[in-house]
mmCIF file with all atom_site columns, C-alpha atoms in Angstrom:
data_model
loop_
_atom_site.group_PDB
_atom_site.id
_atom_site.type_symbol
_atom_site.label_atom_id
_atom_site.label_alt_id
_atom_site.label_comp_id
_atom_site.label_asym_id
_atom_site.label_entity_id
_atom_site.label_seq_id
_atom_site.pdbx_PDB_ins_code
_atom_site.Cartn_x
_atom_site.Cartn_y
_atom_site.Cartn_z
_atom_site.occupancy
_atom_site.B_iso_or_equiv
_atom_site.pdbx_formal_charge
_atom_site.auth_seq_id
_atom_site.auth_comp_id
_atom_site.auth_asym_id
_atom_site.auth_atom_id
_atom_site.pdbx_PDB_model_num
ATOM 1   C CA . UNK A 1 1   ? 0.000   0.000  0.000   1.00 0.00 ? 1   UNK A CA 1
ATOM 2   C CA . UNK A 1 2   ? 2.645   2.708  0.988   1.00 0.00 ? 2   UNK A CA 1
ATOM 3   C CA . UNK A 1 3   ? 4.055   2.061  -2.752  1.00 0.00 ? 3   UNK A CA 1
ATOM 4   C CA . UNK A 1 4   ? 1.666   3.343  -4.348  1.00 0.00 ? 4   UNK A CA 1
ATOM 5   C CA . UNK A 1 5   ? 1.338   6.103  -2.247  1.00 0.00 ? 5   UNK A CA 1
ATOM 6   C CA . UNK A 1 6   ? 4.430   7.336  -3.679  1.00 0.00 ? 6   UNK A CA 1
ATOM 7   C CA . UNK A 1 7   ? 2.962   8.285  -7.029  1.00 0.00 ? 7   UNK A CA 1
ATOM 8   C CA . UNK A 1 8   ? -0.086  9.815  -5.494  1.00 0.00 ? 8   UNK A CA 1
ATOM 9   C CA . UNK A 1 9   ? 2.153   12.030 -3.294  1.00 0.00 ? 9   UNK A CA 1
ATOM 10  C CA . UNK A 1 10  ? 4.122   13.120 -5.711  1.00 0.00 ? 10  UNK A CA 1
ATOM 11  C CA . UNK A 1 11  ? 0.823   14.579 -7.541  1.00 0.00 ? 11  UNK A CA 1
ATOM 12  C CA . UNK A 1 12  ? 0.173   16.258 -4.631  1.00 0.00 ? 12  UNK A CA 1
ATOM 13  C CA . UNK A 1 13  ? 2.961   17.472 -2.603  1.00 0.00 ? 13  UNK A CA 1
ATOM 14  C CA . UNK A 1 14  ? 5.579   17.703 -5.431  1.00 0.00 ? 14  UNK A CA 1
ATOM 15  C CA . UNK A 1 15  ? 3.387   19.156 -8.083  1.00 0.00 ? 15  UNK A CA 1
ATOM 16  C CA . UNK A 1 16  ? 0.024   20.424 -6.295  1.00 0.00 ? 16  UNK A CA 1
ATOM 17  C CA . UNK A 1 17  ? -2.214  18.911 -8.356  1.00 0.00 ? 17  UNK A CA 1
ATOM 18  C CA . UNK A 1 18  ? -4.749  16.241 -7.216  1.00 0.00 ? 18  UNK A CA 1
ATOM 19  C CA . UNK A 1 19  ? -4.756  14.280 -10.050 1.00 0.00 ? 19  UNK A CA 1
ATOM 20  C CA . UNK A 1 20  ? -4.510  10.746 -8.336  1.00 0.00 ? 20  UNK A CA 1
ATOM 21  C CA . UNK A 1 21  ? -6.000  8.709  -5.153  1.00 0.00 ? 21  UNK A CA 1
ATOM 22  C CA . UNK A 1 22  ? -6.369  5.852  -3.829  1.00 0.00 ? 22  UNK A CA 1
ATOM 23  C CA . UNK A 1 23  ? -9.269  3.929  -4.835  1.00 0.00 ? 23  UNK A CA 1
ATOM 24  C CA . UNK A 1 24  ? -10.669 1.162  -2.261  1.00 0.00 ? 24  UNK A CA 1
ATOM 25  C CA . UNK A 1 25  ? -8.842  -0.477 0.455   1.00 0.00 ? 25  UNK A CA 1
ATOM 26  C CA . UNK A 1 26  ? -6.744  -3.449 1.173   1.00 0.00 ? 26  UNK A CA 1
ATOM 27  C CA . UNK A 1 27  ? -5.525  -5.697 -1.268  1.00 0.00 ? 27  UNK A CA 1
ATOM 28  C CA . UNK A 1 28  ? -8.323  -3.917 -3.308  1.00 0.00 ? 28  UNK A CA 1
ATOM 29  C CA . UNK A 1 29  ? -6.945  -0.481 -3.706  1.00 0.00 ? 29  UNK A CA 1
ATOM 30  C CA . UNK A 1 30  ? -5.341  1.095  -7.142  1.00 0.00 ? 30  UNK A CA 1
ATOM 31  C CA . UNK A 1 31  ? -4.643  4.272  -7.860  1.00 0.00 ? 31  UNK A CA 1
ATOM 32  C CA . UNK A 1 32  ? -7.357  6.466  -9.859  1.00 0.00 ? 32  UNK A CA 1
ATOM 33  C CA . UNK A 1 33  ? -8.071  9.620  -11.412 1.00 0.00 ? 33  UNK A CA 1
ATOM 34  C CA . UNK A 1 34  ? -9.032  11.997 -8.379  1.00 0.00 ? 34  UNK A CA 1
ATOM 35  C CA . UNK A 1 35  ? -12.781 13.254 -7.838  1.00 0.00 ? 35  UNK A CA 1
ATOM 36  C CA . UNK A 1 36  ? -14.294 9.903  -9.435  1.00 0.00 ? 36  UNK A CA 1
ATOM 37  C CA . UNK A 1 37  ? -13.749 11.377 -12.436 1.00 0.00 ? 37  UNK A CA 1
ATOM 38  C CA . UNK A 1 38  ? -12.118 10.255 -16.135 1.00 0.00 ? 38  UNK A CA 1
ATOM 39  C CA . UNK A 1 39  ? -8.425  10.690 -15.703 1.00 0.00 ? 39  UNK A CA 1
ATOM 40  C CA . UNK A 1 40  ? -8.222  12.709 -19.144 1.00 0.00 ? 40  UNK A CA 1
ATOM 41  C CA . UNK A 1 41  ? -10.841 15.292 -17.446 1.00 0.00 ? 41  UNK A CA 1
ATOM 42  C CA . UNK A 1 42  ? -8.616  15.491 -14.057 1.00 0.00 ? 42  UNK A CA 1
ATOM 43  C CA . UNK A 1 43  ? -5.857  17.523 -12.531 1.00 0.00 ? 43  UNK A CA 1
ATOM 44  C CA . UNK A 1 44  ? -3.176  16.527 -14.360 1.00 0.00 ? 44  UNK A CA 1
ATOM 45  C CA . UNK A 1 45  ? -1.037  18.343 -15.903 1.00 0.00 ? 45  UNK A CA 1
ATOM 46  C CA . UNK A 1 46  ? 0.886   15.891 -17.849 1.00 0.00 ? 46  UNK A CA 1
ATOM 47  C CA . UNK A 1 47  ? 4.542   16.709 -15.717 1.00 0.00 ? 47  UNK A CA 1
ATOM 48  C CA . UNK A 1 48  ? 5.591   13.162 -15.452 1.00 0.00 ? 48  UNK A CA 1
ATOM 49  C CA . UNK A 1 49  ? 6.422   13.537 -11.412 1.00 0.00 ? 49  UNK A CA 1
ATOM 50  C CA . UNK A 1 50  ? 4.369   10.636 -10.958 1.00 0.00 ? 50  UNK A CA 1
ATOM 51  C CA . UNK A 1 51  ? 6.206   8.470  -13.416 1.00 0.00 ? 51  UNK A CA 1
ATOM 52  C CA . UNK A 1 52  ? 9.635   9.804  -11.649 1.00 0.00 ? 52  UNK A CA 1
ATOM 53  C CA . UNK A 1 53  ? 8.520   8.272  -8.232  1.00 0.00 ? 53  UNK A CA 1
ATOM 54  C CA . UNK A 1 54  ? 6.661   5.045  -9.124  1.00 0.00 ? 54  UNK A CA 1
ATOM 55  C CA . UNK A 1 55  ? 8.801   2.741  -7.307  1.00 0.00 ? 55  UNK A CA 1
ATOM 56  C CA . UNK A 1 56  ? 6.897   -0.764 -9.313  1.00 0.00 ? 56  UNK A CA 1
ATOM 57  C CA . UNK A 1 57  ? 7.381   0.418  -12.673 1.00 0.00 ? 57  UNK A CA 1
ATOM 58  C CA . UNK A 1 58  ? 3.684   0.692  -12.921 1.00 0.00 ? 58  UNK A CA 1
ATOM 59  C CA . UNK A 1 59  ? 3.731   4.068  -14.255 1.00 0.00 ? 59  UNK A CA 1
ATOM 60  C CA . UNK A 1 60  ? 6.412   3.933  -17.272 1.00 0.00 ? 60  UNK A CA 1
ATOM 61  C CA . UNK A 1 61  ? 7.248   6.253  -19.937 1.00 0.00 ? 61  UNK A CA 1
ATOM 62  C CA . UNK A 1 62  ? 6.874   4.763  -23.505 1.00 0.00 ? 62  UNK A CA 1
ATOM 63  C CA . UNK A 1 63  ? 9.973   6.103  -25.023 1.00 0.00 ? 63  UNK A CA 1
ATOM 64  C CA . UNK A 1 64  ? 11.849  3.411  -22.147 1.00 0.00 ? 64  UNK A CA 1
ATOM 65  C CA . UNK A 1 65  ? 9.691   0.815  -23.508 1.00 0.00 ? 65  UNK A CA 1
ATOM 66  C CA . UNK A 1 66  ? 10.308  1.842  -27.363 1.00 0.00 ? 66  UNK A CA 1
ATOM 67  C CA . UNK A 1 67  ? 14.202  3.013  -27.343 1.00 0.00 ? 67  UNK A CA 1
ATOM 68  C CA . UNK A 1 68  ? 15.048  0.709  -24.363 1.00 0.00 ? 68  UNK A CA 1
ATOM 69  C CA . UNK A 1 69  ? 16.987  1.586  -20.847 1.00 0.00 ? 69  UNK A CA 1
ATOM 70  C CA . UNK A 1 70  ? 20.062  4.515  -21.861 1.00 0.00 ? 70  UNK A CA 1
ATOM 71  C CA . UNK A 1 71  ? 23.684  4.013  -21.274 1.00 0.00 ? 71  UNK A CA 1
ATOM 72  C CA . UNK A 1 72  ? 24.485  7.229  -20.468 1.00 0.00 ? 72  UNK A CA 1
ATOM 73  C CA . UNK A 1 73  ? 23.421  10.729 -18.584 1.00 0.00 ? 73  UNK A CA 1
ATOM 74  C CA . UNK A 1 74  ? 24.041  14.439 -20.117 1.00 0.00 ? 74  UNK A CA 1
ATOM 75  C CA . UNK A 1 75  ? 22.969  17.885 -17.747 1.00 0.00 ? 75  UNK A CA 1
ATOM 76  C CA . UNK A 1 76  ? 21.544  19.853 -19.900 1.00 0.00 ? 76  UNK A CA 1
ATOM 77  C CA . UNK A 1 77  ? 19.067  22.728 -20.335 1.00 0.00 ? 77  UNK A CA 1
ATOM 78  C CA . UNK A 1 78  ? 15.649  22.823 -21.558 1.00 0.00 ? 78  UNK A CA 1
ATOM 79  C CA . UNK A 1 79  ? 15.303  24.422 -24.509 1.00 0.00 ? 79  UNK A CA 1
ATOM 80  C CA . UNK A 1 80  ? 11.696  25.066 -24.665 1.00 0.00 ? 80  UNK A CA 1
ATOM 81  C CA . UNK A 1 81  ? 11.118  28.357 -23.009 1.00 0.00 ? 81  UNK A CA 1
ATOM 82  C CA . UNK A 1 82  ? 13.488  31.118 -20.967 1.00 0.00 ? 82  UNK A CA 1
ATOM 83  C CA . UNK A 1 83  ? 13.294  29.288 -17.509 1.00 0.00 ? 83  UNK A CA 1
ATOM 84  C CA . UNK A 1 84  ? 16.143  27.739 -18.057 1.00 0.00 ? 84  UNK A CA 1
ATOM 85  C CA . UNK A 1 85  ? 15.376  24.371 -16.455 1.00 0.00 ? 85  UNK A CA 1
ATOM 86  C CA . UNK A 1 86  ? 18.055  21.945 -15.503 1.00 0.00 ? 86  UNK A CA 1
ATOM 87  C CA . UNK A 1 87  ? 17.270  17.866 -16.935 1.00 0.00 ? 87  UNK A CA 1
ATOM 88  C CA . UNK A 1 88  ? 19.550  14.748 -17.473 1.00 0.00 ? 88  UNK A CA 1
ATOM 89  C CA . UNK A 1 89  ? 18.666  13.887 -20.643 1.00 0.00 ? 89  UNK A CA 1
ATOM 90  C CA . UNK A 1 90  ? 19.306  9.969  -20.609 1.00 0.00 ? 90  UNK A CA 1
ATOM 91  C CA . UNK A 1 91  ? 21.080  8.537  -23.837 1.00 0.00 ? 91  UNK A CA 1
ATOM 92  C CA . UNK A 1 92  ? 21.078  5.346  -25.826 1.00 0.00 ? 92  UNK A CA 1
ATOM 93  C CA . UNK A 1 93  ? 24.243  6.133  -28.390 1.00 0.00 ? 93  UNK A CA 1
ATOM 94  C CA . UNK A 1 94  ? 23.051  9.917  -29.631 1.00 0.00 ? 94  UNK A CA 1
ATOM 95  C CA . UNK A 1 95  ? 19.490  9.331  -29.116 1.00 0.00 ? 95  UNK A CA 1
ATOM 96  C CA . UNK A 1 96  ? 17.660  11.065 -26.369 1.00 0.00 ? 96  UNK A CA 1
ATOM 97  C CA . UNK A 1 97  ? 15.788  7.790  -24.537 1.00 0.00 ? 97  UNK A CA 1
ATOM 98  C CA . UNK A 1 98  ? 14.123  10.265 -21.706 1.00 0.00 ? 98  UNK A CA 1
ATOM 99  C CA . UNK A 1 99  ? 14.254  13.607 -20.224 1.00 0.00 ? 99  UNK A CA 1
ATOM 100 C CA . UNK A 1 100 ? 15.058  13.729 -16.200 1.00 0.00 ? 100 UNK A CA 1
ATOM 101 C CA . UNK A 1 101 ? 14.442  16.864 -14.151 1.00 0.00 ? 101 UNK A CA 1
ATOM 102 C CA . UNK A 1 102 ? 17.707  17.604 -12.535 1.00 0.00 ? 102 UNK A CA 1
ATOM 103 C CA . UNK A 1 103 ? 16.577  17.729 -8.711  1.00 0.00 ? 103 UNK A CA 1
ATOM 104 C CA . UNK A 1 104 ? 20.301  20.437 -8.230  1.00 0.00 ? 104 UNK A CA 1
ATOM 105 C CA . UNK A 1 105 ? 18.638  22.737 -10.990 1.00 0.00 ? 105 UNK A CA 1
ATOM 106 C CA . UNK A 1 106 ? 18.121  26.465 -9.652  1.00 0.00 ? 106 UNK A CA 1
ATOM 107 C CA . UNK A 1 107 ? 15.010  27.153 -12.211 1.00 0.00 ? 107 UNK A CA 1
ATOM 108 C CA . UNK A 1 108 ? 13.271  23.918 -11.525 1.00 0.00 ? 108 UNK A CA 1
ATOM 109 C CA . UNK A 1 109 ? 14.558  22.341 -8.341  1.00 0.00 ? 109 UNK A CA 1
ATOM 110 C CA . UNK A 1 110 ? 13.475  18.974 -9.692  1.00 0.00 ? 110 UNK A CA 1
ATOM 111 C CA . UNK A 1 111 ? 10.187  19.891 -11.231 1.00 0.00 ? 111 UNK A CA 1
ATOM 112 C CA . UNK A 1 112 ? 9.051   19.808 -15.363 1.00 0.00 ? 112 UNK A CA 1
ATOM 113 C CA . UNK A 1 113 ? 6.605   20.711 -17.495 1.00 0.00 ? 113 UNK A CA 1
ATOM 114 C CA . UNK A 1 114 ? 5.428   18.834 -19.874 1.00 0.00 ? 114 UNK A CA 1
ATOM 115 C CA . UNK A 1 115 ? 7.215   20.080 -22.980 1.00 0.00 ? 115 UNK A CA 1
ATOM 116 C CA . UNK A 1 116 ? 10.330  19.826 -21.120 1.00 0.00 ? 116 UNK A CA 1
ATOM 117 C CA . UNK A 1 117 ? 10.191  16.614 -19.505 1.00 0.00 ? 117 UNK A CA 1
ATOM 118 C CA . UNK A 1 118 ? 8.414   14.408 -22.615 1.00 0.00 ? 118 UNK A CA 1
ATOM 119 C CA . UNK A 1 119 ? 8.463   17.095 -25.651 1.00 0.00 ? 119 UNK A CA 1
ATOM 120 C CA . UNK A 1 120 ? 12.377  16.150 -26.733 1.00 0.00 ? 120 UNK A CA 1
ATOM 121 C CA . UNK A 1 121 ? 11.937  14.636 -29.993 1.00 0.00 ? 121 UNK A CA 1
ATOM 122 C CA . UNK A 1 122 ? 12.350  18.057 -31.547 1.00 0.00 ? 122 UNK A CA 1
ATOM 123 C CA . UNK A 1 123 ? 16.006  17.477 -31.035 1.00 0.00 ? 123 UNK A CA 1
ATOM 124 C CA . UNK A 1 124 ? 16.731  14.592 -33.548 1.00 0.00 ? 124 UNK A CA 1
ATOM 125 C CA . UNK A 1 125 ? 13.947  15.414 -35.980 1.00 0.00 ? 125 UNK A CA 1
ATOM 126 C CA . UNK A 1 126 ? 14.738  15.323 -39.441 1.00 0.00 ? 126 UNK A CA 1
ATOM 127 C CA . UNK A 1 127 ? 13.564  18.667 -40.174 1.00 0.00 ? 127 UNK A CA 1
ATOM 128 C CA . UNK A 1 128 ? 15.809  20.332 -37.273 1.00 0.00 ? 128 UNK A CA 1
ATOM 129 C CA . UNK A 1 129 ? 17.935  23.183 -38.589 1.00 0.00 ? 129 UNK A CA 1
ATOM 130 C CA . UNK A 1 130 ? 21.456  22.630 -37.080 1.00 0.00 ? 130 UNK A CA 1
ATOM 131 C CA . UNK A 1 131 ? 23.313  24.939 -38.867 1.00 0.00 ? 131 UNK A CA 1
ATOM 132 C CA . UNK A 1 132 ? 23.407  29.020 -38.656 1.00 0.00 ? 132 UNK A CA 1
ATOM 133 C CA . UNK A 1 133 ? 21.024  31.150 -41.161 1.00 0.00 ? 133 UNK A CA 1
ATOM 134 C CA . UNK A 1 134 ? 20.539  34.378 -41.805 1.00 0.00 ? 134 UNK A CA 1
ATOM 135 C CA . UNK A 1 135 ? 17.959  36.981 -44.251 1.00 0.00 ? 135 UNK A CA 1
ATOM 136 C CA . UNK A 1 136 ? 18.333  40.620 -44.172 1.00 0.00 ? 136 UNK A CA 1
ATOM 137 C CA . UNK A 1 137 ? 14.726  41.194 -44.274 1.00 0.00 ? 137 UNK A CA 1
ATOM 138 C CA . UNK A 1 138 ? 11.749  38.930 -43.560 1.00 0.00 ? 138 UNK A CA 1
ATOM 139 C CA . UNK A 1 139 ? 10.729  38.792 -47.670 1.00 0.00 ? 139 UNK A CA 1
ATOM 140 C CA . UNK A 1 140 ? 14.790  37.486 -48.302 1.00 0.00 ? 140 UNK A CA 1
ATOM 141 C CA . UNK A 1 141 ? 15.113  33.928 -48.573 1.00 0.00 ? 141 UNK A CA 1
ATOM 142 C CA . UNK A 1 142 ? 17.428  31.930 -45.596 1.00 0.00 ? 142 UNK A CA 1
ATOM 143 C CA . UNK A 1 143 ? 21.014  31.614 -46.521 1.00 0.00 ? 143 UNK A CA 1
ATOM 144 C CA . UNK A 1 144 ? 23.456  29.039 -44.222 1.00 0.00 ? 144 UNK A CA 1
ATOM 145 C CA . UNK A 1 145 ? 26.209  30.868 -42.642 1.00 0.00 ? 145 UNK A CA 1
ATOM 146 C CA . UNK A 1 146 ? 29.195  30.381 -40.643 1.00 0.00 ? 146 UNK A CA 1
ATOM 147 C CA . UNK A 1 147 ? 28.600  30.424 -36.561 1.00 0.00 ? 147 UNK A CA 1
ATOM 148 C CA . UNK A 1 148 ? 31.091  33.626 -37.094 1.00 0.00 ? 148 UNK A CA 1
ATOM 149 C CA . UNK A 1 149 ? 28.798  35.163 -39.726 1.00 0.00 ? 149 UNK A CA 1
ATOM 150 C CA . UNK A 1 150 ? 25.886  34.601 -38.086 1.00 0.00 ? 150 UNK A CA 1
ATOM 151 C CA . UNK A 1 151 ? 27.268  36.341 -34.584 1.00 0.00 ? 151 UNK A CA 1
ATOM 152 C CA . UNK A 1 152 ? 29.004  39.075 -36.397 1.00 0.00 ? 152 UNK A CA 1
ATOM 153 C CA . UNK A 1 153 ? 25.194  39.977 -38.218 1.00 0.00 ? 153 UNK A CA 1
ATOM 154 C CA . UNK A 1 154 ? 23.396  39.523 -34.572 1.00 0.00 ? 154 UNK A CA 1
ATOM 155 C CA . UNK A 1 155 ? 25.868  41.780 -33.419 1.00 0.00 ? 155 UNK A CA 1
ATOM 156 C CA . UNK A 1 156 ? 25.962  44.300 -36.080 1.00 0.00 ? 156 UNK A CA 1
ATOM 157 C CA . UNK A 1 157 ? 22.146  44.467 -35.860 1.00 0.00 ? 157 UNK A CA 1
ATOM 158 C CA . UNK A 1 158 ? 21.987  44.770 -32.046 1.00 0.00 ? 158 UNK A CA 1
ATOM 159 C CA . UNK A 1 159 ? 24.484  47.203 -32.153 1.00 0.00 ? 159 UNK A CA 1
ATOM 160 C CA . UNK A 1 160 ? 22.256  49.791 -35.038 1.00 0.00 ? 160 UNK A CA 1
ATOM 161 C CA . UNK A 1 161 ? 19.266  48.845 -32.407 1.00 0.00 ? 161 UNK A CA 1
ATOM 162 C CA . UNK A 1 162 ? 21.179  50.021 -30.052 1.00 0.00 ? 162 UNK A CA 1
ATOM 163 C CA . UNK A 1 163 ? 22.258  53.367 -31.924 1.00 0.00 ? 163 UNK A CA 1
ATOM 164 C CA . UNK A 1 164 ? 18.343  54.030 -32.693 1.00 0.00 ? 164 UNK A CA 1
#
């Protein structure tokens, strides 16, 4: 019983959302969707802090079950929004396998979002640009550039911003 407490604590105490319960007693008891209600209409927020603390494996993340367990751990940073939230992003080879709050991070002290913790596929997608590109104006066409072209034009337009 006290295991799956875990998951339903971490909805609540870690998070603040009351997304989960416990349902019944005894040997009879599972975790639900809180206020008797379908879990897709519930609390939940989609953060994955349950998933983090389910101690049976019960709660698993599908990209574990699709890319299989990683070899290796990079800190990174999220690159979603301007938090700046800390995650070990867990690796199989150069493939991201999952995305781990870092518990030491200053932004998130452990905590996600959804976009951060289970959004990362942007980063191998075929269509990711990887390389520098500039246009003088918005109607001009993308051209690839050099990482020293492309900081010499941010700086050259900051700088005329700057003079304005």
């Amino acid at each position: 019983m006290h295991r799956l407490l875990r998951c339903v604590r971490a909805c609540e105490e870690v998070q603040g959302t009351y997304a989960l319960t416990i349902d019944g007693r005894g040997f009879d008891s599972k975790v639900a969707a809180s206020q008797d209600q379908p879990f897709l209409d519930s609390e939940c927020v989609s953060c994955g802090a349950c998933v983090q603390a389910c101690p049976t494996a019960t709660l698993t993340e599908k990209s574990l079950i699709k890319k299989g367990q990683p070899e290796h751990t990079v800190v990174t940073t999220c690159g979603y929004c301007g938090v700046g939230c800390s995650f070990r992003a867990e690796m199989k080879g150069e493939e991201v396998v999952r995305m781990v709050p870092n518990k030491d991070g200053k932004a998130n002290h452990g905590h996600s979002c959804v976009k951060g913790r289970f959004a990362f596929g942007y980063a191998s997608h075929k269509d990711r640009i990887t390389k520098p590109m500039i246009r003088e104006s918005i109607h001009d066409p993308w051209q690839e550039v050099s990482w020293e072209e492309a900081v010499e034009f941010a700086a050259s337009k900051l700088k005329g911003i700057q003079a304005e």
